[in-house]
Coordinates of C-alpha atoms in Angstrom, one line a residue:
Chain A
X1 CA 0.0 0.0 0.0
X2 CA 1.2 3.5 -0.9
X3 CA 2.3 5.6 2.2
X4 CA -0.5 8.4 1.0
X5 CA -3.4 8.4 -0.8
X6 CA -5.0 11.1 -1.8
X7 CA -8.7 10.7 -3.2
X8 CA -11.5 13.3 -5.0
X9 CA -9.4 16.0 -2.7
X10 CA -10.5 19.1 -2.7
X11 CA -8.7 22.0 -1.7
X12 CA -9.1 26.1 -1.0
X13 CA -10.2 28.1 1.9
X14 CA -13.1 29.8 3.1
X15 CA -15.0 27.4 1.0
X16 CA -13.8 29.0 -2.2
X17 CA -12.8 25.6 -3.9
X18 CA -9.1 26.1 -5.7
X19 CA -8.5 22.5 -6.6
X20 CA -10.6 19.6 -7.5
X21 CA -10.7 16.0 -8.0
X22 CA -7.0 15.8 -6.9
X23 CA -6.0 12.1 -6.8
X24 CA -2.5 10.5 -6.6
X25 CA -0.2 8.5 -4.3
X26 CA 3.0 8.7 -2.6
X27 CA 4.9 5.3 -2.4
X28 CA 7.8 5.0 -0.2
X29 CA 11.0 6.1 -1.7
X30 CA 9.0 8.7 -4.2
X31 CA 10.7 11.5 -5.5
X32 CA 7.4 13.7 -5.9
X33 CA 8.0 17.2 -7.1
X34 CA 4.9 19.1 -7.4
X35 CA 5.0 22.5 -9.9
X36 CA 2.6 24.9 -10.9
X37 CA 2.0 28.3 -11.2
X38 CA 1.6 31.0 -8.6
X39 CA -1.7 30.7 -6.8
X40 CA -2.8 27.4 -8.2
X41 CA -3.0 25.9 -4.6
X42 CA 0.8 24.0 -4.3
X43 CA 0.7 25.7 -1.1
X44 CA -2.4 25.0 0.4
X45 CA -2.2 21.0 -0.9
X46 CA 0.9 21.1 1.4
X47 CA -0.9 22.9 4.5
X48 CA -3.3 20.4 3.7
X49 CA -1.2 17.1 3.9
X50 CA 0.5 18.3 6.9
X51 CA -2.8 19.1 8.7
X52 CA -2.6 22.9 9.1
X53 CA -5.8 22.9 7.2
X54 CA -9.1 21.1 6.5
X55 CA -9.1 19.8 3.0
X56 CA -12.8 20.4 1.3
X57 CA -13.7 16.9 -0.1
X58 CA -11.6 14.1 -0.7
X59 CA -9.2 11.9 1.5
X60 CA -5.9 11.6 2.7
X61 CA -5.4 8.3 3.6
X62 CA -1.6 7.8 5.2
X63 CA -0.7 4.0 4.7
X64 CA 2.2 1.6 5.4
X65 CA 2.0 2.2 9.3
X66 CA 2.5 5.7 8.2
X67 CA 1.4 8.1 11.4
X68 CA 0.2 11.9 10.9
X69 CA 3.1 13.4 12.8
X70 CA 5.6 11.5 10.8
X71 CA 5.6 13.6 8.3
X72 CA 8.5 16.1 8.1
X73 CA 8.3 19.6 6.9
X74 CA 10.3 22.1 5.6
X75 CA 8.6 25.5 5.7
X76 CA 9.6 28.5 3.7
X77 CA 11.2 31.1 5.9
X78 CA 8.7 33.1 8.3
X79 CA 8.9 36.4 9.9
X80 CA 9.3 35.6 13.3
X81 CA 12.5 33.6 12.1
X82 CA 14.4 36.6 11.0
X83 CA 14.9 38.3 14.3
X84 CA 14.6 35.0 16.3
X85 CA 17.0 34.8 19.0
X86 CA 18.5 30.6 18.8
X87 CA 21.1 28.7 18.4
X88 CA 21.3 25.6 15.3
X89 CA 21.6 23.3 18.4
X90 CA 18.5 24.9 19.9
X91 CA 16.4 24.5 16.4
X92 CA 17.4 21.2 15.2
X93 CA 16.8 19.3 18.5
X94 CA 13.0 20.9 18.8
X95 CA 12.8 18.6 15.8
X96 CA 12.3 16.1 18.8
X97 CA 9.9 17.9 20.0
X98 CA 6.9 15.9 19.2
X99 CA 8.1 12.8 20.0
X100 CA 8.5 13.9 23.5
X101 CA 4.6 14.2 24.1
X102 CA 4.5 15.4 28.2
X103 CA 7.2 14.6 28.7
X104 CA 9.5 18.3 29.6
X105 CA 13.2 17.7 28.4
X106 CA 15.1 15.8 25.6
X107 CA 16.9 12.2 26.4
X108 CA 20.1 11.1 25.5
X109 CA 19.1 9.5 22.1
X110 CA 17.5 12.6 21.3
X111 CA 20.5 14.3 21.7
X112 CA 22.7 12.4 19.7
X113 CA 20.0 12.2 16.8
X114 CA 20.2 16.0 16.7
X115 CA 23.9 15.6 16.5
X116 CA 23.7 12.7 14.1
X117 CA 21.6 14.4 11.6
X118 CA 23.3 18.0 12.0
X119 CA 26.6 16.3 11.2
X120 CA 24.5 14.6 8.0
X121 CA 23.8 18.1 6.9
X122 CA 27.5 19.3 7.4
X123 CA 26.6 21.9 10.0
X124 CA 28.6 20.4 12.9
X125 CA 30.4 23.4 13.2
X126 CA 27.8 25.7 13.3
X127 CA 26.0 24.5 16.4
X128 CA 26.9 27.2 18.5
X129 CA 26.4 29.9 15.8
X130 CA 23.0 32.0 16.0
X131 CA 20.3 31.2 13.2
X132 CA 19.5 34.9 12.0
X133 CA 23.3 35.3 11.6
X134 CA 23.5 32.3 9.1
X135 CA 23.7 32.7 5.0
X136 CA 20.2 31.5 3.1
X137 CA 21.8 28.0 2.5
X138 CA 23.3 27.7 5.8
X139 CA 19.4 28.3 7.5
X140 CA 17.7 25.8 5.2
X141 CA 20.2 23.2 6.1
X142 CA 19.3 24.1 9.6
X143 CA 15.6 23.5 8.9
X144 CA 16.2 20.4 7.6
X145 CA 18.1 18.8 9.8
X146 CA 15.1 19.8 12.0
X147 CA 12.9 18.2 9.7
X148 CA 15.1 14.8 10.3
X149 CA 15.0 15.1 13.3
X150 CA 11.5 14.7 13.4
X151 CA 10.2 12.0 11.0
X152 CA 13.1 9.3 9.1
X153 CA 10.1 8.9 6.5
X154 CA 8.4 11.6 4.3
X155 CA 9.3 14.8 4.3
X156 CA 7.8 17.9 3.0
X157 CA 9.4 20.5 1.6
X158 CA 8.1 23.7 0.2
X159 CA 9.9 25.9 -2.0
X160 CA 13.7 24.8 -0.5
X161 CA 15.9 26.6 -3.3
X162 CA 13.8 29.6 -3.1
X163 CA 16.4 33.1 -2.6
X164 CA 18.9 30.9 -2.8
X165 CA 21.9 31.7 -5.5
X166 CA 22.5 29.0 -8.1
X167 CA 25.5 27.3 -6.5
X168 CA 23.8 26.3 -3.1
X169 CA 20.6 25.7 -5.1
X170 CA 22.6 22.8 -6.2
X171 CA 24.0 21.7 -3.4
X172 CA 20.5 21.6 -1.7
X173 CA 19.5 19.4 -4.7
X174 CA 22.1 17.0 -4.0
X175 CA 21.7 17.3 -0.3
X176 CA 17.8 16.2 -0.7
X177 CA 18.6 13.5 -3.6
X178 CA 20.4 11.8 -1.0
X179 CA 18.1 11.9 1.6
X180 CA 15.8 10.4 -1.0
X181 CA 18.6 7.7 -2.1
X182 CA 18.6 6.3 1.8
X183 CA 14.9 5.9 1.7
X184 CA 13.3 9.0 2.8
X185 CA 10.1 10.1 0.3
X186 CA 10.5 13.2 -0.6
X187 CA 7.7 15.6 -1.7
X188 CA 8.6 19.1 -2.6
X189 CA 7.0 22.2 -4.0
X190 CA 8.6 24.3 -6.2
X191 CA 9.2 26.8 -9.0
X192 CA 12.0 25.1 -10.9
X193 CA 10.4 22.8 -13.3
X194 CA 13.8 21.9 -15.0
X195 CA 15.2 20.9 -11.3
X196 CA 11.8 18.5 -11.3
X197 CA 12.6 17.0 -14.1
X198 CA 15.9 16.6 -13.7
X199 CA 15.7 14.8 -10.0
X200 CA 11.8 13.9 -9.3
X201 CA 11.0 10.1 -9.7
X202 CA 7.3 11.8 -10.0
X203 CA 5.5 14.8 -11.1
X204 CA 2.2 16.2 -9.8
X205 CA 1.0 19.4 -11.5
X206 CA -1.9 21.7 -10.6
X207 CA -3.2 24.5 -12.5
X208 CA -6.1 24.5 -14.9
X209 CA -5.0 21.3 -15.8
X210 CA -4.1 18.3 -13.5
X211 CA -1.5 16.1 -14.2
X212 CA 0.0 13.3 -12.2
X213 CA 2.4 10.8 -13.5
X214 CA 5.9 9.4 -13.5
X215 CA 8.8 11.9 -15.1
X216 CA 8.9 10.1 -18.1
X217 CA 5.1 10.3 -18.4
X218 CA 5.6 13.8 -17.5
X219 CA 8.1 14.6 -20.4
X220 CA 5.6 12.9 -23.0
X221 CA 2.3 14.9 -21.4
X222 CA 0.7 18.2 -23.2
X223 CA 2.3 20.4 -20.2
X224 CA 5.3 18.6 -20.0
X225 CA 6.0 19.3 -23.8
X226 CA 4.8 22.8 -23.6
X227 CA 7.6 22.8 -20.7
X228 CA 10.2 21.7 -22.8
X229 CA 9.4 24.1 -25.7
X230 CA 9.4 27.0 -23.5
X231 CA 12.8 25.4 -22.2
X232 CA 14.4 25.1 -25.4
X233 CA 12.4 28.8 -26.5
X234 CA 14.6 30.1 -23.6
X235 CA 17.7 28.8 -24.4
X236 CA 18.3 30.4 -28.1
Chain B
X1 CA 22.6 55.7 53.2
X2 CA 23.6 52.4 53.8
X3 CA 21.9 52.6 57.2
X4 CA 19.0 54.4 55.9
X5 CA 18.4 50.7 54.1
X6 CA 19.0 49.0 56.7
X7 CA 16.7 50.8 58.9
X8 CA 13.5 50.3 56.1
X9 CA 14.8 46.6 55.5
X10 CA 13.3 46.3 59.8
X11 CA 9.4 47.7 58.6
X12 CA 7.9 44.3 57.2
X13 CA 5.5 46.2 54.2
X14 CA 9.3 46.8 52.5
X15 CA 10.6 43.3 52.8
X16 CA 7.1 42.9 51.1
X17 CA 7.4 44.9 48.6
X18 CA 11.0 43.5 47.7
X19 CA 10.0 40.1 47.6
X20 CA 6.8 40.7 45.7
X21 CA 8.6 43.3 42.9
X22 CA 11.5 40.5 42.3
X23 CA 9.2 37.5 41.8
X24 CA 6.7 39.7 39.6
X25 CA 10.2 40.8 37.5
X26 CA 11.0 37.5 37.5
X27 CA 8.0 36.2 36.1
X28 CA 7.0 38.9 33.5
X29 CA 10.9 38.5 32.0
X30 CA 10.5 34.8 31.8
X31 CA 7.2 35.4 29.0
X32 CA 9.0 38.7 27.6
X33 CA 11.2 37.0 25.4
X34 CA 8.7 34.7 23.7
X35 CA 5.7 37.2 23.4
X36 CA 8.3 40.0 22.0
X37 CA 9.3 37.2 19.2
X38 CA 5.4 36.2 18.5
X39 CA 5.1 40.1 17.8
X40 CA 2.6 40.6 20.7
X41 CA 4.3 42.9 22.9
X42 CA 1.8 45.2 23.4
X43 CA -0.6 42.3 24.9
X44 CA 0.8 43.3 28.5
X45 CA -0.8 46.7 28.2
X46 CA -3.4 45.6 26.4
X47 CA -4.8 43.0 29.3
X48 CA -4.0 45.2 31.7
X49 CA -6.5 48.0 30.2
X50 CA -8.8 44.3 30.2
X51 CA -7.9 43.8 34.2
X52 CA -8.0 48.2 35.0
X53 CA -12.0 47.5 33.4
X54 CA -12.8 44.3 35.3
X55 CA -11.3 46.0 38.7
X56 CA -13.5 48.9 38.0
X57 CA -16.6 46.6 37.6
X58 CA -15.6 44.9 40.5
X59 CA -15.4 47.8 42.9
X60 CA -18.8 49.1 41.3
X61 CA -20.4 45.7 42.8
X62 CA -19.0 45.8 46.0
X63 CA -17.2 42.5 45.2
X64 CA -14.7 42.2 48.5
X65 CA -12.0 40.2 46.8
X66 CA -11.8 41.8 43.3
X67 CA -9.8 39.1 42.0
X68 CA -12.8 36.5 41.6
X69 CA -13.3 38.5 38.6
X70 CA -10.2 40.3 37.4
X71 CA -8.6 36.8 37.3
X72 CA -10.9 34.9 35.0
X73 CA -11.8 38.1 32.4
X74 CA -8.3 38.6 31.9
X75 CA -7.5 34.8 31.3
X76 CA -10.6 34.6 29.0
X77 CA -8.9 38.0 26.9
X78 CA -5.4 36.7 27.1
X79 CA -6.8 33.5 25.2
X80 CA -9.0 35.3 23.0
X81 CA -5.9 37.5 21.6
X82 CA -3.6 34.7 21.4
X83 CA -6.1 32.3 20.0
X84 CA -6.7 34.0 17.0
X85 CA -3.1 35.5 16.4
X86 CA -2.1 35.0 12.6
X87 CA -5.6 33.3 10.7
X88 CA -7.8 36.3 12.6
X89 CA -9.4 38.8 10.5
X90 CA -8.5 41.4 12.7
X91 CA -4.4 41.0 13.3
X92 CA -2.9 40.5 16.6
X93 CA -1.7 44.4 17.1
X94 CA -5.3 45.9 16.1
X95 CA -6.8 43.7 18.3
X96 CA -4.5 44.5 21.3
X97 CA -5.3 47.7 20.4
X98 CA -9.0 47.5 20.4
X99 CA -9.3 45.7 23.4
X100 CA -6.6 47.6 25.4
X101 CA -8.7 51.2 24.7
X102 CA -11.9 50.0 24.9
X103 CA -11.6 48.5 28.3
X104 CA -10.1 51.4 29.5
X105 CA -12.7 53.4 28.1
X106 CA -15.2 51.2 29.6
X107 CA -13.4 51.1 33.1
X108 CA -13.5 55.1 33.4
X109 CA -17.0 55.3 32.5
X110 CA -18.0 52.5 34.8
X111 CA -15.9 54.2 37.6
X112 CA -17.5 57.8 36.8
X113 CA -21.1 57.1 37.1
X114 CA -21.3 54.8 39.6
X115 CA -18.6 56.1 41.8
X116 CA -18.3 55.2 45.3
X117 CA -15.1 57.1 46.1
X118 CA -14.6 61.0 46.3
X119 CA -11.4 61.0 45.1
X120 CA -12.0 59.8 41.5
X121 CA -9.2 60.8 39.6
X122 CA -6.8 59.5 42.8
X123 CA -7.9 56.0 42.6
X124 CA -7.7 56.0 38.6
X125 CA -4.4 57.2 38.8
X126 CA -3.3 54.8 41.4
X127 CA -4.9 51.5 39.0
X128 CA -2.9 52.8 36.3
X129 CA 0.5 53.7 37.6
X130 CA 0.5 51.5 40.8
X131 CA 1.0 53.9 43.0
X132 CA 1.9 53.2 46.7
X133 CA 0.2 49.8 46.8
X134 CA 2.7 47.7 46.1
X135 CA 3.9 49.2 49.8
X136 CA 0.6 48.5 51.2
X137 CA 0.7 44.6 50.9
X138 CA -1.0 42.4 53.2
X139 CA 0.9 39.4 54.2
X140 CA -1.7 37.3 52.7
X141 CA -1.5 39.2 49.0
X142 CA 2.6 38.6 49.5
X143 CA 1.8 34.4 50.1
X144 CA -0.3 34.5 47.0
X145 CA 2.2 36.0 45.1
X146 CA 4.7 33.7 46.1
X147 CA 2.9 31.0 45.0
X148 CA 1.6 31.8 42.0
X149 CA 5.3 33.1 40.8
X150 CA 6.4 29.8 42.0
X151 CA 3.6 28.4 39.7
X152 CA 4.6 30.4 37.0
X153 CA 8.6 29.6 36.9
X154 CA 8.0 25.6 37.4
X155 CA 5.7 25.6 34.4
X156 CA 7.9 27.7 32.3
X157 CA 10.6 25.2 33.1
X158 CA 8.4 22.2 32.2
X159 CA 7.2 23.4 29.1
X160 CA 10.7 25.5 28.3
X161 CA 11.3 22.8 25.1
X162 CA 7.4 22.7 24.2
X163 CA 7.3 27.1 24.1
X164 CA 10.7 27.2 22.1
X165 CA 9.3 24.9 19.6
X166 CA 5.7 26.5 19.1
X167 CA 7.6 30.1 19.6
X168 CA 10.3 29.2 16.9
X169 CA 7.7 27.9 14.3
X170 CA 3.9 27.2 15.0
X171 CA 3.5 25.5 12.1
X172 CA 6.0 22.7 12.4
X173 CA 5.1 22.7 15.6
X174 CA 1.4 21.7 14.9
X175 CA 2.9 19.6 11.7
X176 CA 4.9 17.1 13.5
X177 CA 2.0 16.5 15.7
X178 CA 3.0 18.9 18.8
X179 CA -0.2 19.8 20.5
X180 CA 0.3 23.8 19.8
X181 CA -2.9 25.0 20.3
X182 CA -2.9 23.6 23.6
X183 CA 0.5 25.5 24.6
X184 CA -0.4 28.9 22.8
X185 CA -3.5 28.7 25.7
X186 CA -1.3 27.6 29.0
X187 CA 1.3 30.6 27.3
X188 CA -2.1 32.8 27.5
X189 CA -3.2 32.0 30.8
X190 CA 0.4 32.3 32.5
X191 CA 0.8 35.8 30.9
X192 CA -2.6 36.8 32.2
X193 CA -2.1 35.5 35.8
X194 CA 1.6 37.3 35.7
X195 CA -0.3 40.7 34.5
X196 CA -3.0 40.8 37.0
X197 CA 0.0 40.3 40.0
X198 CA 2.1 42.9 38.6
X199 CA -0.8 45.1 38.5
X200 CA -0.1 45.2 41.6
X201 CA 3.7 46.7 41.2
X202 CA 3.7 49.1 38.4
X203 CA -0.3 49.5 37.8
X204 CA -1.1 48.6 34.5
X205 CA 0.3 51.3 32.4
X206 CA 4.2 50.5 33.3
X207 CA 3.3 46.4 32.7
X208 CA 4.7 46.3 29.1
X209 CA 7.3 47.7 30.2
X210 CA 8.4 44.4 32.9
X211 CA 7.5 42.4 29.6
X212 CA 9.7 43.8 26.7
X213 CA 12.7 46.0 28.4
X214 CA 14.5 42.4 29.9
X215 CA 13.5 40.7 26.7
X216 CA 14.9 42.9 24.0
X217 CA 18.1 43.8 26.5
X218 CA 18.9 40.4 26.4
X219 CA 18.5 39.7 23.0
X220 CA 21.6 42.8 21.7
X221 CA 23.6 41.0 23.5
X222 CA 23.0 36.9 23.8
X223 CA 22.2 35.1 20.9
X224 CA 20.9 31.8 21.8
X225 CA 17.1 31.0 23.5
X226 CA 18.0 29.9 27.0
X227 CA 20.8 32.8 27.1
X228 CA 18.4 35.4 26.1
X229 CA 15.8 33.7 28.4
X230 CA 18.5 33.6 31.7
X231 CA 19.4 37.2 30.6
X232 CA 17.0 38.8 30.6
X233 CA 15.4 37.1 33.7
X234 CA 18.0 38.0 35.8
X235 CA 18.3 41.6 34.4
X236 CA 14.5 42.3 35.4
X237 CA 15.3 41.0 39.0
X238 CA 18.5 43.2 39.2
X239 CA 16.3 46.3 37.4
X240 CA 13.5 45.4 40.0
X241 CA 15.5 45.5 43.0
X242 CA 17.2 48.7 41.6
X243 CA 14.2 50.3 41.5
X244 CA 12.6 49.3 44.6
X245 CA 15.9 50.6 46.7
X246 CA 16.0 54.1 44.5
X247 CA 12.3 54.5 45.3
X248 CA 12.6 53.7 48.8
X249 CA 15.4 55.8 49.4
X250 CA 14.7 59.2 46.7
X251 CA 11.0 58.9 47.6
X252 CA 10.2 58.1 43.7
X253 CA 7.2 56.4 42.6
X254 CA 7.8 52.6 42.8
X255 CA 6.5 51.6 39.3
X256 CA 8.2 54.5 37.2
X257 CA 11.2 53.8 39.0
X258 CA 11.9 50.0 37.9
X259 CA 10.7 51.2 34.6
X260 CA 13.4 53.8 34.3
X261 CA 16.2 51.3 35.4
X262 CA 14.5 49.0 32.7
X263 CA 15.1 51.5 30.3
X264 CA 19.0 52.4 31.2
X265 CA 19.7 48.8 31.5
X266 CA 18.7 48.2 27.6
X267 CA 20.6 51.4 26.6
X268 CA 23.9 49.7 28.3
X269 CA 22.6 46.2 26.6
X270 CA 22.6 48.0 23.1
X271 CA 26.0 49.5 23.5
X272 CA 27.6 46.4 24.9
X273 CA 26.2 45.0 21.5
X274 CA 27.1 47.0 19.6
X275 CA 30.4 47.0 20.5
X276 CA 30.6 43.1 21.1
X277 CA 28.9 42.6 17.5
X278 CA 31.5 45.2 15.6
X279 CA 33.9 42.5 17.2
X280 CA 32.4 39.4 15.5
X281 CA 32.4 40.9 12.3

């Protein structure tokens, strides 16, 4: 059974429907990139699969043993963040957070998993540093090692290369391919359609039309070809 | 003037004072930091325009022990503004604001028609800027303090890891399966108890003060969570006892006093980093 399936879901908010008749599934070890345009609802199909927000209609249904919280998320940058007072060490570890139920502090293993998965992300040596005082690349690595820290399955990531220049954009491309090669599903929002090509196993795009398919299928689809033309329109 | 403080140290209403104006500092500091970073800094004044109304209701009904319902409108506000914070349709600061002016409007009015006292203006003034009562402590108002500070700082130390998380980013937080709702209300109700004790201090004008001065201090200089957090706890105990002494001995109005040490201490914070950040870089 697929770790999520999504069925007839409908999204938007305030009852003002932005997406219907979604269906697809996630199976473990997916490389899902889902594109689309400004405003077509990418974001709010994350908030929904997260459970931020009430879908519409439809289903999510998680399979595989596959719990709600296990799902980890990397958010785009808020506000509060900027001027946020913490150390990486501070941020990773609340990762643990929800494991932790009532219980007040971290345990050992806890701590060593936030050390384990900062060292996986190559910020060792910024443990100590302060978060607002850290480069673009530097702060998503941060987030994700969060992310890690709280789910070894899925993780959600929205928008990840976004302000990023072109050099870390790749490196956060590799960094999330290899999460993806040790077994963690990976579904991630974004602009770069030639990124999702180039590294998604599948492709899920909303807009006025739906499409949901492997890459391959992707490449041979209406949108996918328009994709390429415009690709190859840019290039000359 | 050593032996001038010695001499107040024997009456009991200033060992009163002192220990209730250090656990109030304490307390206030302790929520600064995370309600400065959720952008609701202005909720201290805010509920205590909400607990100035209630008190003014109160003494209008003759209640004897006006905290049977100070206490429970101001917890019911303090979750009402939280609550809503980012998906309201009225944002956190204009609701603050709404709330904050009309409960003072409302508490003024009440007070002027159906006004007991003949010296109005006196007892407004002394609900807003606390006055002289923090000097005027009964031993039992000092044993409630003590234990509802206590309260306050063993829950904070509880739930430390849980307010970071749901401070840091709500919506991972709630993502991951952290109960965040749950917190933003026990973060609510602590704030409210804290600002209807130090009501009691600095009257509810000067409150926001205790709430963002330690807070923002701490974070020009410190630049991790529990740093900023130990900082500026200990700065508001050091500002509070500052103040207390100055007014004791110059004769100065308690609440205005802590309040102006508040407010040196974060002009020595920002030069210290300043100077300690032109260092780093």
């Amino acid at each position: 059974m697929a770790l999520l399936t999504i069925k007839d879901l409908s999204l938007g908010y305030d009852s003002r429907v932005i997406v219907e008749n979604l269906n697809f599934a996630v199976n473990a070890g997916d490389y899902l990139c889902i594109i689309g345009e400004n405003g077509s609802g990418k974001s709010t199909l994350m908030k929904t699969l997260l459970g931020l927000q009430e879908q519409i209609g439809g289903e999510i249904i998680p399979g595989d043993g596959l719990q709600k919280n296990e799902i980890g998320y990397l958010p785009q940058q808020n506000l509060v963040q900027k001027d946020f007072p913490a150390s990486v060490k501070e941020i990773v570890i609340s990762g643990c957070q929800a494991r932790c139920g009532l219980r007040p502090f971290y345990t050992k293993s806890e701590k060593q998993m936030a050390k384990d998965n900062m060292a996986k992300m190559g910020i060792t040596d910024l443990a100590n540093r302060c978060y607002r005082e850290l480069s673009g690349g530097q702060q998503q690595r941060v987030l994700l090692a969060r992310a890690l820290c709280a789910t070894q399955k899925v993780l959600l990531l929205d928008e990840p290369v976004s302000g990023l220049d072109p050099r870390v954009t790749i490196e956060m491309y590799s960094l999330i391919e290899n999460l993806n090669r040790e077994g963690i599903t990976v579904i991630m929002i974004s602009h770069d359609i030639a990124a999702a090509v180039k590294y998604a196993s599948h492709i899920l795009h909303i807009g006025d039309s739906i499409f949901y398919g492997t890459k391959d299928e992707y490449l041979e689809s209406d949108a996918g070809k328009f994709f390429l033309m415009q690709q190859k329109g840019g290039e000359k | 003037m050593l032996d001038k403080l010695v001499l107040y140290m024997q009456y009991p209403f200033v060992r009163y004072a002192l220990i209730v104006g250090v656990l109030i500092a304490l307390c206030s500091s302790l929520l600064g930091v995370t309600l400065v970073l959720k952008r609701f800094s202005y909720i201290g004044d805010g509920l205590s325009h909400v607990a100035f109304g209630a008190i003014s209701i109160a003494a209008v009904l003759n209640l004897s022990n006006d905290m049977i319902l100070v206490m429970p409108v101001t917890i019911i506000s303090a979750i009402l503004l939280l609550r809503t914070g980012q998906n309201a349709k009225i944002k956190g600061d204009a609701a603050i604001a709404m709330i904050s002016v009309g409960a003072l409007a409302f508490g003024y009015l009440i007070m002027n028609i159906f006004s007991t006292s003949s010296n109005l203006t006196g007892d407004v003034c002394s609900t807003l800027f606390g006055s002289t009562s923090i000097l005027t402590l009964t031993q039992k108002e000092v044993w409630l303090c003590i234990i509802l500070s206590i309260a306050v700082v063993i829950i904070f130390i509880l739930f430390y890891n849980k307010i970071f998380a749901v401070t840091f980013d709500e919506d991972f937080a709630k993502a991951t399966g952290t109960k965040a709702d749950a917190y933003n209300l026990l973060i609510a109700i602590v704030i409210a108890i804290i600002i209807v004790l130090a009501m009691n201090l600095v009257g509810s004008l000067l409150i926001s003060a205790l709430v963002i001065f330690p807070a923002l201090s701490a974070m020009r200089i410190f630049r991790s969570f529990k740093m900023v957090t130990v900082f500026s706890a200990i700065l508001s105990v050091i500002c509070a006892l500052l103040g207390i002494i100055i007014s004791i001995l110059a004769g100065t109005p308690v609440g205005s006093t802590i309040v102006a040490a508040d407010v040196v201490a974060f002009a020595i914070c920002c030069l210290i980093g300043a100077v300690t950040g032109g260092v780093r870089k």
